[in-house]
């Protein structure tokens, strides 16, 4: 099960239990809407309560990431799982975004709120 939220250019997702393809499709619809009307977005994934991810969800994540390679600015992932950390690192191959893994929610949200100075 997932819980989603969005505000301005931020999409937040918290996963509880198993992360299924239906959950991922819900996330995709929200991101597609935000990107269409607002441009690139930041993503906040809270995966601390995720118990498992289905294979079809993992494959969809790769497909979606490749199709939206330039639609994300920053991606913050909260987890204490080494496997999820490795997966986030691997995702860098598919998206042109800054990706960081955090164990602290406040730090993740502060990083997402920072403005890049050019």
mmCIF file of N, CA and C in Angstrom:
data_model
loop_
_atom_site.group_PDB
_atom_site.id
_atom_site.type_symbol
_atom_site.label_atom_id
_atom_site.label_comp_id
_atom_site.label_asym_id
_atom_site.label_seq_id
_atom_site.Cartn_x
_atom_site.Cartn_y
_atom_site.Cartn_z
ATOM 1 N N UNK A 1 0.837 -1.174 0.000
ATOM 2 C CA UNK A 1 0.000 0.000 0.000
ATOM 3 C C UNK A 1 0.885 1.241 0.000
ATOM 4 N N UNK A 2 0.431 2.277 -0.694
ATOM 5 C CA UNK A 2 1.157 3.546 -0.673
ATOM 6 C C UNK A 2 0.224 4.680 -0.265
ATOM 7 N N UNK A 3 0.848 5.714 0.238
ATOM 8 C CA UNK A 3 0.165 6.965 0.525
ATOM 9 C C UNK A 3 0.932 8.034 -0.242
ATOM 10 N N UNK A 4 0.210 8.822 -1.051
ATOM 11 C CA UNK A 4 0.855 9.856 -1.840
ATOM 12 C C UNK A 4 0.374 11.228 -1.414
ATOM 13 N N UNK A 5 1.212 12.206 -1.690
ATOM 14 C CA UNK A 5 0.877 13.594 -1.423
ATOM 15 C C UNK A 5 1.653 14.422 -2.450
ATOM 16 N N UNK A 6 1.150 15.594 -2.754
ATOM 17 C CA UNK A 6 1.886 16.472 -3.658
ATOM 18 C C UNK A 6 1.592 17.915 -3.303
ATOM 19 N N UNK A 7 2.613 18.737 -3.490
ATOM 20 C CA UNK A 7 2.506 20.169 -3.279
ATOM 21 C C UNK A 7 3.570 20.826 -4.118
ATOM 22 N N UNK A 8 3.206 21.909 -4.725
ATOM 23 C CA UNK A 8 4.108 22.618 -5.627
ATOM 24 C C UNK A 8 4.810 21.623 -6.553
ATOM 25 N N UNK A 9 6.122 21.568 -6.519
ATOM 26 C CA UNK A 9 6.848 20.673 -7.419
ATOM 27 C C UNK A 9 7.413 19.465 -6.670
ATOM 28 N N UNK A 10 6.667 18.981 -5.687
ATOM 29 C CA UNK A 10 7.102 17.841 -4.874
ATOM 30 C C UNK A 10 6.035 16.755 -4.873
ATOM 31 N N UNK A 11 6.474 15.526 -5.131
ATOM 32 C CA UNK A 11 5.607 14.354 -5.001
ATOM 33 C C UNK A 11 6.184 13.496 -3.883
ATOM 34 N N UNK A 12 5.350 13.179 -2.890
ATOM 35 C CA UNK A 12 5.774 12.362 -1.752
ATOM 36 C C UNK A 12 5.051 11.027 -1.790
ATOM 37 N N UNK A 13 5.806 9.969 -1.486
ATOM 38 C CA UNK A 13 5.252 8.620 -1.474
ATOM 39 C C UNK A 13 5.776 7.900 -0.241
ATOM 40 N N UNK A 14 4.876 7.295 0.517
ATOM 41 C CA UNK A 14 5.251 6.421 1.629
ATOM 42 C C UNK A 14 4.708 5.035 1.309
ATOM 43 N N UNK A 15 5.558 4.030 1.439
ATOM 44 C CA UNK A 15 5.173 2.655 1.129
ATOM 45 C C UNK A 15 5.061 1.873 2.429
ATOM 46 N N UNK A 16 3.957 1.144 2.567
ATOM 47 C CA UNK A 16 3.714 0.312 3.740
ATOM 48 C C UNK A 16 3.474 -1.115 3.267
ATOM 49 N N UNK A 17 4.267 -2.049 3.758
ATOM 50 C CA UNK A 17 4.110 -3.442 3.346
ATOM 51 C C UNK A 17 4.698 -3.670 1.963
ATOM 52 N N UNK A 18 3.973 -4.413 1.149
ATOM 53 C CA UNK A 18 4.452 -4.757 -0.183
ATOM 54 C C UNK A 18 4.159 -3.643 -1.181
ATOM 55 N N UNK A 19 5.152 -3.281 -1.983
ATOM 56 C CA UNK A 19 5.029 -2.271 -3.032
ATOM 57 C C UNK A 19 4.642 -3.012 -4.306
ATOM 58 N N UNK A 20 3.385 -2.852 -4.725
ATOM 59 C CA UNK A 20 2.857 -3.615 -5.858
ATOM 60 C C UNK A 20 2.808 -2.772 -7.125
ATOM 61 N N UNK A 21 2.552 -3.438 -8.233
ATOM 62 C CA UNK A 21 2.432 -2.751 -9.512
ATOM 63 C C UNK A 21 1.272 -1.751 -9.486
ATOM 64 N N UNK A 22 0.170 -2.108 -8.870
ATOM 65 C CA UNK A 22 -0.964 -1.178 -8.766
ATOM 66 C C UNK A 22 -0.554 0.084 -8.007
ATOM 67 N N UNK A 23 0.234 -0.082 -6.948
ATOM 68 C CA UNK A 23 0.741 1.070 -6.202
ATOM 69 C C UNK A 23 1.618 1.941 -7.092
ATOM 70 N N UNK A 24 2.500 1.286 -7.840
ATOM 71 C CA UNK A 24 3.414 2.038 -8.695
ATOM 72 C C UNK A 24 2.656 2.800 -9.775
ATOM 73 N N UNK A 25 1.611 2.188 -10.329
ATOM 74 C CA UNK A 25 0.802 2.864 -11.348
ATOM 75 C C UNK A 25 0.145 4.119 -10.763
ATOM 76 N N UNK A 26 -0.293 4.052 -9.497
ATOM 77 C CA UNK A 26 -0.868 5.225 -8.831
ATOM 78 C C UNK A 26 0.179 6.341 -8.741
ATOM 79 N N UNK A 27 1.390 5.983 -8.350
ATOM 80 C CA UNK A 27 2.498 6.940 -8.303
ATOM 81 C C UNK A 27 2.759 7.535 -9.684
ATOM 82 N N UNK A 28 2.805 6.691 -10.719
ATOM 83 C CA UNK A 28 3.053 7.156 -12.088
ATOM 84 C C UNK A 28 2.020 8.185 -12.544
ATOM 85 N N UNK A 29 0.755 7.931 -12.277
ATOM 86 C CA UNK A 29 -0.303 8.862 -12.683
ATOM 87 C C UNK A 29 -0.099 10.235 -12.047
ATOM 88 N N UNK A 30 0.242 10.241 -10.771
ATOM 89 C CA UNK A 30 0.460 11.506 -10.071
ATOM 90 C C UNK A 30 1.665 12.245 -10.662
ATOM 91 N N UNK A 31 2.762 11.542 -10.885
ATOM 92 C CA UNK A 31 3.956 12.174 -11.454
ATOM 93 C C UNK A 31 3.675 12.684 -12.859
ATOM 94 N N UNK A 32 3.003 11.887 -13.674
ATOM 95 C CA UNK A 32 2.683 12.320 -15.042
ATOM 96 C C UNK A 32 1.870 13.609 -15.033
ATOM 97 N N UNK A 33 0.898 13.712 -14.144
ATOM 98 C CA UNK A 33 0.076 14.917 -14.023
ATOM 99 C C UNK A 33 0.938 16.112 -13.623
ATOM 100 N N UNK A 34 1.760 15.935 -12.579
ATOM 101 C CA UNK A 34 2.590 17.037 -12.092
ATOM 102 C C UNK A 34 3.570 17.507 -13.158
ATOM 103 N N UNK A 35 4.226 16.573 -13.840
ATOM 104 C CA UNK A 35 5.216 16.934 -14.851
ATOM 105 C C UNK A 35 4.551 17.642 -16.028
ATOM 106 N N UNK A 36 3.382 17.175 -16.417
ATOM 107 C CA UNK A 36 2.677 17.778 -17.552
ATOM 108 C C UNK A 36 2.340 19.248 -17.292
ATOM 109 N N UNK A 37 1.924 19.553 -16.069
ATOM 110 C CA UNK A 37 1.463 20.906 -15.765
ATOM 111 C C UNK A 37 2.488 21.785 -15.047
ATOM 112 N N UNK A 38 3.534 21.189 -14.473
ATOM 113 C CA UNK A 38 4.493 21.978 -13.704
ATOM 114 C C UNK A 38 5.937 21.804 -14.151
ATOM 115 N N UNK A 39 6.222 20.829 -14.981
ATOM 116 C CA UNK A 39 7.606 20.564 -15.363
ATOM 117 C C UNK A 39 8.268 19.632 -14.370
ATOM 118 N N UNK A 40 9.601 19.589 -14.353
ATOM 119 C CA UNK A 40 10.327 18.663 -13.479
ATOM 120 C C UNK A 40 9.935 18.807 -12.017
ATOM 121 N N UNK A 41 9.910 17.682 -11.313
ATOM 122 C CA UNK A 41 9.492 17.641 -9.912
ATOM 123 C C UNK A 41 10.572 16.996 -9.047
ATOM 124 N N UNK A 42 10.461 17.224 -7.753
ATOM 125 C CA UNK A 42 11.262 16.516 -6.758
ATOM 126 C C UNK A 42 10.435 15.349 -6.245
ATOM 127 N N UNK A 43 11.120 14.265 -5.877
ATOM 128 C CA UNK A 43 10.446 13.093 -5.338
ATOM 129 C C UNK A 43 10.947 12.808 -3.932
ATOM 130 N N UNK A 44 10.018 12.436 -3.072
ATOM 131 C CA UNK A 44 10.322 12.053 -1.689
ATOM 132 C C UNK A 44 9.742 10.664 -1.470
ATOM 133 N N UNK A 45 10.611 9.671 -1.298
ATOM 134 C CA UNK A 45 10.174 8.294 -1.061
ATOM 135 C C UNK A 45 10.501 7.903 0.365
ATOM 136 N N UNK A 46 9.477 7.559 1.143
ATOM 137 C CA UNK A 46 9.681 7.026 2.484
ATOM 138 C C UNK A 46 9.475 5.517 2.394
ATOM 139 N N UNK A 47 10.571 4.782 2.412
ATOM 140 C CA UNK A 47 10.518 3.322 2.247
ATOM 141 C C UNK A 47 10.868 2.589 3.533
ATOM 142 N N UNK A 48 10.790 3.276 4.655
ATOM 143 C CA UNK A 48 11.146 2.653 5.935
ATOM 144 C C UNK A 48 10.209 1.519 6.315
ATOM 145 N N UNK A 49 8.952 1.583 5.879
ATOM 146 C CA UNK A 49 7.973 0.553 6.231
ATOM 147 C C UNK A 49 7.708 -0.425 5.085
ATOM 148 N N UNK A 50 8.499 -0.325 4.014
ATOM 149 C CA UNK A 50 8.311 -1.227 2.882
ATOM 150 C C UNK A 50 8.866 -2.601 3.249
ATOM 151 N N UNK A 51 8.023 -3.612 3.093
ATOM 152 C CA UNK A 51 8.436 -4.973 3.423
ATOM 153 C C UNK A 51 9.014 -5.693 2.215
ATOM 154 N N UNK A 52 8.478 -5.408 1.029
ATOM 155 C CA UNK A 52 8.880 -6.134 -0.164
ATOM 156 C C UNK A 52 8.437 -5.343 -1.386
ATOM 157 N N UNK A 53 9.043 -5.669 -2.517
ATOM 158 C CA UNK A 53 8.636 -5.078 -3.786
ATOM 159 C C UNK A 53 8.476 -6.225 -4.772
ATOM 160 N N UNK A 54 7.411 -6.178 -5.573
ATOM 161 C CA UNK A 54 7.183 -7.245 -6.537
ATOM 162 C C UNK A 54 8.091 -7.054 -7.752
ATOM 163 N N UNK A 55 8.400 -8.141 -8.433
ATOM 164 C CA UNK A 55 9.278 -8.087 -9.600
ATOM 165 C C UNK A 55 8.695 -7.203 -10.693
ATOM 166 N N UNK A 56 7.384 -7.317 -10.939
ATOM 167 C CA UNK A 56 6.780 -6.479 -11.976
ATOM 168 C C UNK A 56 6.871 -4.995 -11.620
ATOM 169 N N UNK A 57 6.853 -4.671 -10.340
ATOM 170 C CA UNK A 57 7.014 -3.284 -9.908
ATOM 171 C C UNK A 57 8.437 -2.805 -10.177
ATOM 172 N N UNK A 58 9.410 -3.628 -9.882
ATOM 173 C CA UNK A 58 10.806 -3.263 -10.133
ATOM 174 C C UNK A 58 11.056 -3.035 -11.621
ATOM 175 N N UNK A 59 10.498 -3.881 -12.460
ATOM 176 C CA UNK A 59 10.659 -3.722 -13.905
ATOM 177 C C UNK A 59 9.950 -2.460 -14.410
ATOM 178 N N UNK A 60 8.781 -2.172 -13.861
ATOM 179 C CA UNK A 60 8.051 -0.958 -14.235
ATOM 180 C C UNK A 60 8.823 0.289 -13.809
ATOM 181 N N UNK A 61 9.471 0.218 -12.661
ATOM 182 C CA UNK A 61 10.263 1.347 -12.179
ATOM 183 C C UNK A 61 11.394 1.665 -13.155
ATOM 184 N N UNK A 62 12.030 0.655 -13.687
ATOM 185 C CA UNK A 62 13.094 0.864 -14.668
ATOM 186 C C UNK A 62 12.530 1.481 -15.944
ATOM 187 N N UNK A 63 11.419 0.943 -16.435
ATOM 188 C CA UNK A 63 10.791 1.465 -17.649
ATOM 189 C C UNK A 63 10.381 2.925 -17.458
ATOM 190 N N UNK A 64 9.729 3.216 -16.353
ATOM 191 C CA UNK A 64 9.255 4.563 -16.069
ATOM 192 C C UNK A 64 10.423 5.535 -15.927
ATOM 193 N N UNK A 65 11.458 5.121 -15.224
ATOM 194 C CA UNK A 65 12.623 5.982 -15.032
ATOM 195 C C UNK A 65 13.282 6.329 -16.357
ATOM 196 N N UNK A 66 13.411 5.355 -17.228
ATOM 197 C CA UNK A 66 14.011 5.613 -18.539
ATOM 198 C C UNK A 66 13.152 6.588 -19.353
ATOM 199 N N UNK A 67 11.831 6.432 -19.285
ATOM 200 C CA UNK A 67 10.920 7.295 -20.045
ATOM 201 C C UNK A 67 10.875 8.720 -19.492
ATOM 202 N N UNK A 68 11.219 8.884 -18.217
ATOM 203 C CA UNK A 68 11.151 10.192 -17.559
ATOM 204 C C UNK A 68 12.521 10.628 -17.052
ATOM 205 N N UNK A 69 13.537 10.317 -17.798
ATOM 206 C CA UNK A 69 14.917 10.557 -17.369
ATOM 207 C C UNK A 69 15.193 12.012 -16.993
ATOM 208 N N UNK A 70 14.502 12.957 -17.613
ATOM 209 C CA UNK A 70 14.768 14.380 -17.363
ATOM 210 C C UNK A 70 13.635 15.090 -16.631
ATOM 211 N N UNK A 71 12.745 14.334 -16.023
ATOM 212 C CA UNK A 71 11.574 14.930 -15.379
ATOM 213 C C UNK A 71 11.712 15.105 -13.867
ATOM 214 N N UNK A 72 12.884 14.803 -13.323
ATOM 215 C CA UNK A 72 13.083 14.903 -11.882
ATOM 216 C C UNK A 72 14.289 15.780 -11.581
ATOM 217 N N UNK A 73 14.161 16.623 -10.559
ATOM 218 C CA UNK A 73 15.271 17.461 -10.108
ATOM 219 C C UNK A 73 16.064 16.734 -9.033
ATOM 220 N N UNK A 74 15.396 16.440 -7.918
ATOM 221 C CA UNK A 74 16.020 15.755 -6.782
ATOM 222 C C UNK A 74 15.111 14.611 -6.339
ATOM 223 N N UNK A 75 15.752 13.531 -5.923
ATOM 224 C CA UNK A 75 15.021 12.380 -5.412
ATOM 225 C C UNK A 75 15.630 12.014 -4.068
ATOM 226 N N UNK A 76 14.810 12.098 -3.016
ATOM 227 C CA UNK A 76 15.242 11.732 -1.671
ATOM 228 C C UNK A 76 14.566 10.418 -1.293
ATOM 229 N N UNK A 77 15.357 9.493 -0.812
ATOM 230 C CA UNK A 77 14.857 8.183 -0.400
ATOM 231 C C UNK A 77 15.209 8.000 1.069
ATOM 232 N N UNK A 78 14.199 7.680 1.878
ATOM 233 C CA UNK A 78 14.440 7.403 3.291
ATOM 234 C C UNK A 78 14.334 5.896 3.490
ATOM 235 N N UNK A 79 15.412 5.318 3.981
ATOM 236 C CA UNK A 79 15.435 3.882 4.226
ATOM 237 C C UNK A 79 16.604 3.551 5.132
ATOM 238 N N UNK A 80 16.536 2.391 5.726
ATOM 239 C CA UNK A 80 17.673 1.859 6.474
ATOM 240 C C UNK A 80 18.101 0.531 5.874
ATOM 241 N N UNK A 81 17.520 0.189 4.738
ATOM 242 C CA UNK A 81 17.815 -1.065 4.054
ATOM 243 C C UNK A 81 18.981 -0.885 3.081
ATOM 244 N N UNK A 82 19.985 -1.719 3.193
ATOM 245 C CA UNK A 82 21.115 -1.671 2.277
ATOM 246 C C UNK A 82 20.674 -1.989 0.849
ATOM 247 N N UNK A 83 19.715 -2.915 0.693
ATOM 248 C CA UNK A 83 19.228 -3.278 -0.636
ATOM 249 C C UNK A 83 18.560 -2.078 -1.305
ATOM 250 N N UNK A 84 17.753 -1.355 -0.587
ATOM 251 C CA UNK A 84 17.077 -0.183 -1.148
ATOM 252 C C UNK A 84 18.100 0.903 -1.465
ATOM 253 N N UNK A 85 19.108 1.047 -0.614
ATOM 254 C CA UNK A 85 20.171 2.017 -0.881
ATOM 255 C C UNK A 85 20.885 1.669 -2.180
ATOM 256 N N UNK A 86 21.205 0.407 -2.368
ATOM 257 C CA UNK A 86 21.861 -0.035 -3.599
ATOM 258 C C UNK A 86 20.963 0.208 -4.802
ATOM 259 N N UNK A 87 19.684 -0.067 -4.664
ATOM 260 C CA UNK A 87 18.722 0.148 -5.747
ATOM 261 C C UNK A 87 18.646 1.625 -6.131
ATOM 262 N N UNK A 88 18.664 2.511 -5.139
ATOM 263 C CA UNK A 88 18.636 3.954 -5.417
ATOM 264 C C UNK A 88 19.899 4.362 -6.162
ATOM 265 N N UNK A 89 21.026 3.810 -5.767
ATOM 266 C CA UNK A 89 22.279 4.107 -6.459
ATOM 267 C C UNK A 89 22.203 3.651 -7.915
ATOM 268 N N UNK A 90 21.642 2.471 -8.146
ATOM 269 C CA UNK A 90 21.497 1.941 -9.495
ATOM 270 C C UNK A 90 20.578 2.813 -10.352
ATOM 271 N N UNK A 91 19.577 3.418 -9.752
ATOM 272 C CA UNK A 91 18.632 4.269 -10.479
ATOM 273 C C UNK A 91 19.310 5.477 -11.117
ATOM 274 N N UNK A 92 20.456 5.853 -10.617
ATOM 275 C CA UNK A 92 21.191 6.991 -11.187
ATOM 276 C C UNK A 92 21.540 6.762 -12.651
ATOM 277 N N UNK A 93 21.591 5.509 -13.061
ATOM 278 C CA UNK A 93 21.911 5.195 -14.457
ATOM 279 C C UNK A 93 20.765 5.562 -15.392
ATOM 280 N N UNK A 94 19.564 5.710 -14.847
ATOM 281 C CA UNK A 94 18.390 5.935 -15.679
ATOM 282 C C UNK A 94 17.835 7.347 -15.636
ATOM 283 N N UNK A 95 18.154 8.106 -14.608
ATOM 284 C CA UNK A 95 17.586 9.448 -14.484
ATOM 285 C C UNK A 95 18.680 10.493 -14.316
ATOM 286 N N UNK A 96 18.400 11.680 -14.832
ATOM 287 C CA UNK A 96 19.312 12.801 -14.704
ATOM 288 C C UNK A 96 18.828 13.662 -13.543
ATOM 289 N N UNK A 97 19.021 13.152 -12.339
ATOM 290 C CA UNK A 97 18.568 13.852 -11.137
ATOM 291 C C UNK A 97 19.567 13.588 -10.023
ATOM 292 N N UNK A 98 19.568 14.470 -9.043
ATOM 293 C CA UNK A 98 20.366 14.225 -7.844
ATOM 294 C C UNK A 98 19.576 13.255 -6.976
ATOM 295 N N UNK A 99 20.194 12.145 -6.606
ATOM 296 C CA UNK A 99 19.544 11.136 -5.775
ATOM 297 C C UNK A 99 20.362 10.967 -4.504
ATOM 298 N N UNK A 100 19.675 11.081 -3.361
ATOM 299 C CA UNK A 100 20.347 10.877 -2.072
ATOM 300 C C UNK A 100 19.492 9.988 -1.198
ATOM 301 N N UNK A 101 20.164 9.162 -0.419
ATOM 302 C CA UNK A 101 19.504 8.273 0.530
ATOM 303 C C UNK A 101 19.737 8.825 1.931
ATOM 304 N N UNK A 102 18.667 8.869 2.702
ATOM 305 C CA UNK A 102 18.706 9.409 4.060
ATOM 306 C C UNK A 102 18.139 8.396 5.047
ATOM 307 N N UNK A 103 18.538 8.543 6.302
ATOM 308 C CA UNK A 103 17.893 7.784 7.365
ATOM 309 C C UNK A 103 17.004 8.702 8.190
ATOM 310 N N UNK A 104 17.165 10.016 8.012
ATOM 311 C CA UNK A 104 16.419 11.011 8.771
ATOM 312 C C UNK A 104 15.469 11.786 7.850
ATOM 313 N N UNK A 105 14.196 11.792 8.181
ATOM 314 C CA UNK A 105 13.180 12.456 7.359
ATOM 315 C C UNK A 105 13.392 13.965 7.272
ATOM 316 N N UNK A 106 13.715 14.597 8.374
ATOM 317 C CA UNK A 106 13.906 16.048 8.375
ATOM 318 C C UNK A 106 15.064 16.451 7.470
ATOM 319 N N UNK A 107 16.150 15.698 7.484
ATOM 320 C CA UNK A 107 17.281 15.988 6.609
ATOM 321 C C UNK A 107 16.894 15.840 5.140
ATOM 322 N N UNK A 108 16.122 14.808 4.838
ATOM 323 C CA UNK A 108 15.687 14.582 3.454
ATOM 324 C C UNK A 108 14.822 15.734 2.973
ATOM 325 N N UNK A 109 13.882 16.151 3.786
ATOM 326 C CA UNK A 109 12.991 17.242 3.393
ATOM 327 C C UNK A 109 13.741 18.567 3.280
ATOM 328 N N UNK A 110 14.708 18.793 4.149
ATOM 329 C CA UNK A 110 15.506 20.020 4.065
ATOM 330 C C UNK A 110 16.312 20.033 2.769
ATOM 331 N N UNK A 111 16.887 18.900 2.394
ATOM 332 C CA UNK A 111 17.653 18.816 1.152
ATOM 333 C C UNK A 111 16.756 19.078 -0.052
ATOM 334 N N UNK A 112 15.552 18.515 -0.048
ATOM 335 C CA UNK A 112 14.616 18.737 -1.165
ATOM 336 C C UNK A 112 14.200 20.208 -1.260
ATOM 337 N N UNK A 113 14.136 20.893 -0.133
ATOM 338 C CA UNK A 113 13.690 22.289 -0.120
ATOM 339 C C UNK A 113 14.787 23.271 -0.537
ATOM 340 N N UNK A 114 16.036 22.821 -0.526
ATOM 341 C CA UNK A 114 17.138 23.706 -0.913
ATOM 342 C C UNK A 114 16.987 24.133 -2.358
ATOM 343 N N UNK A 115 17.391 25.360 -2.634
ATOM 344 C CA UNK A 115 17.393 25.873 -4.004
ATOM 345 C C UNK A 115 18.814 25.843 -4.521
ATOM 346 N N UNK A 116 18.979 25.271 -5.709
ATOM 347 C CA UNK A 116 20.304 25.278 -6.327
ATOM 348 C C UNK A 116 20.656 26.686 -6.745
ATOM 349 N N UNK A 117 21.862 27.111 -6.443
ATOM 350 C CA UNK A 117 22.340 28.425 -6.834
ATOM 351 C C UNK A 117 23.201 28.256 -8.083
ATOM 352 N N UNK A 118 22.847 28.975 -9.124
ATOM 353 C CA UNK A 118 23.575 28.870 -10.392
ATOM 354 C C UNK A 118 24.457 30.066 -10.584
#
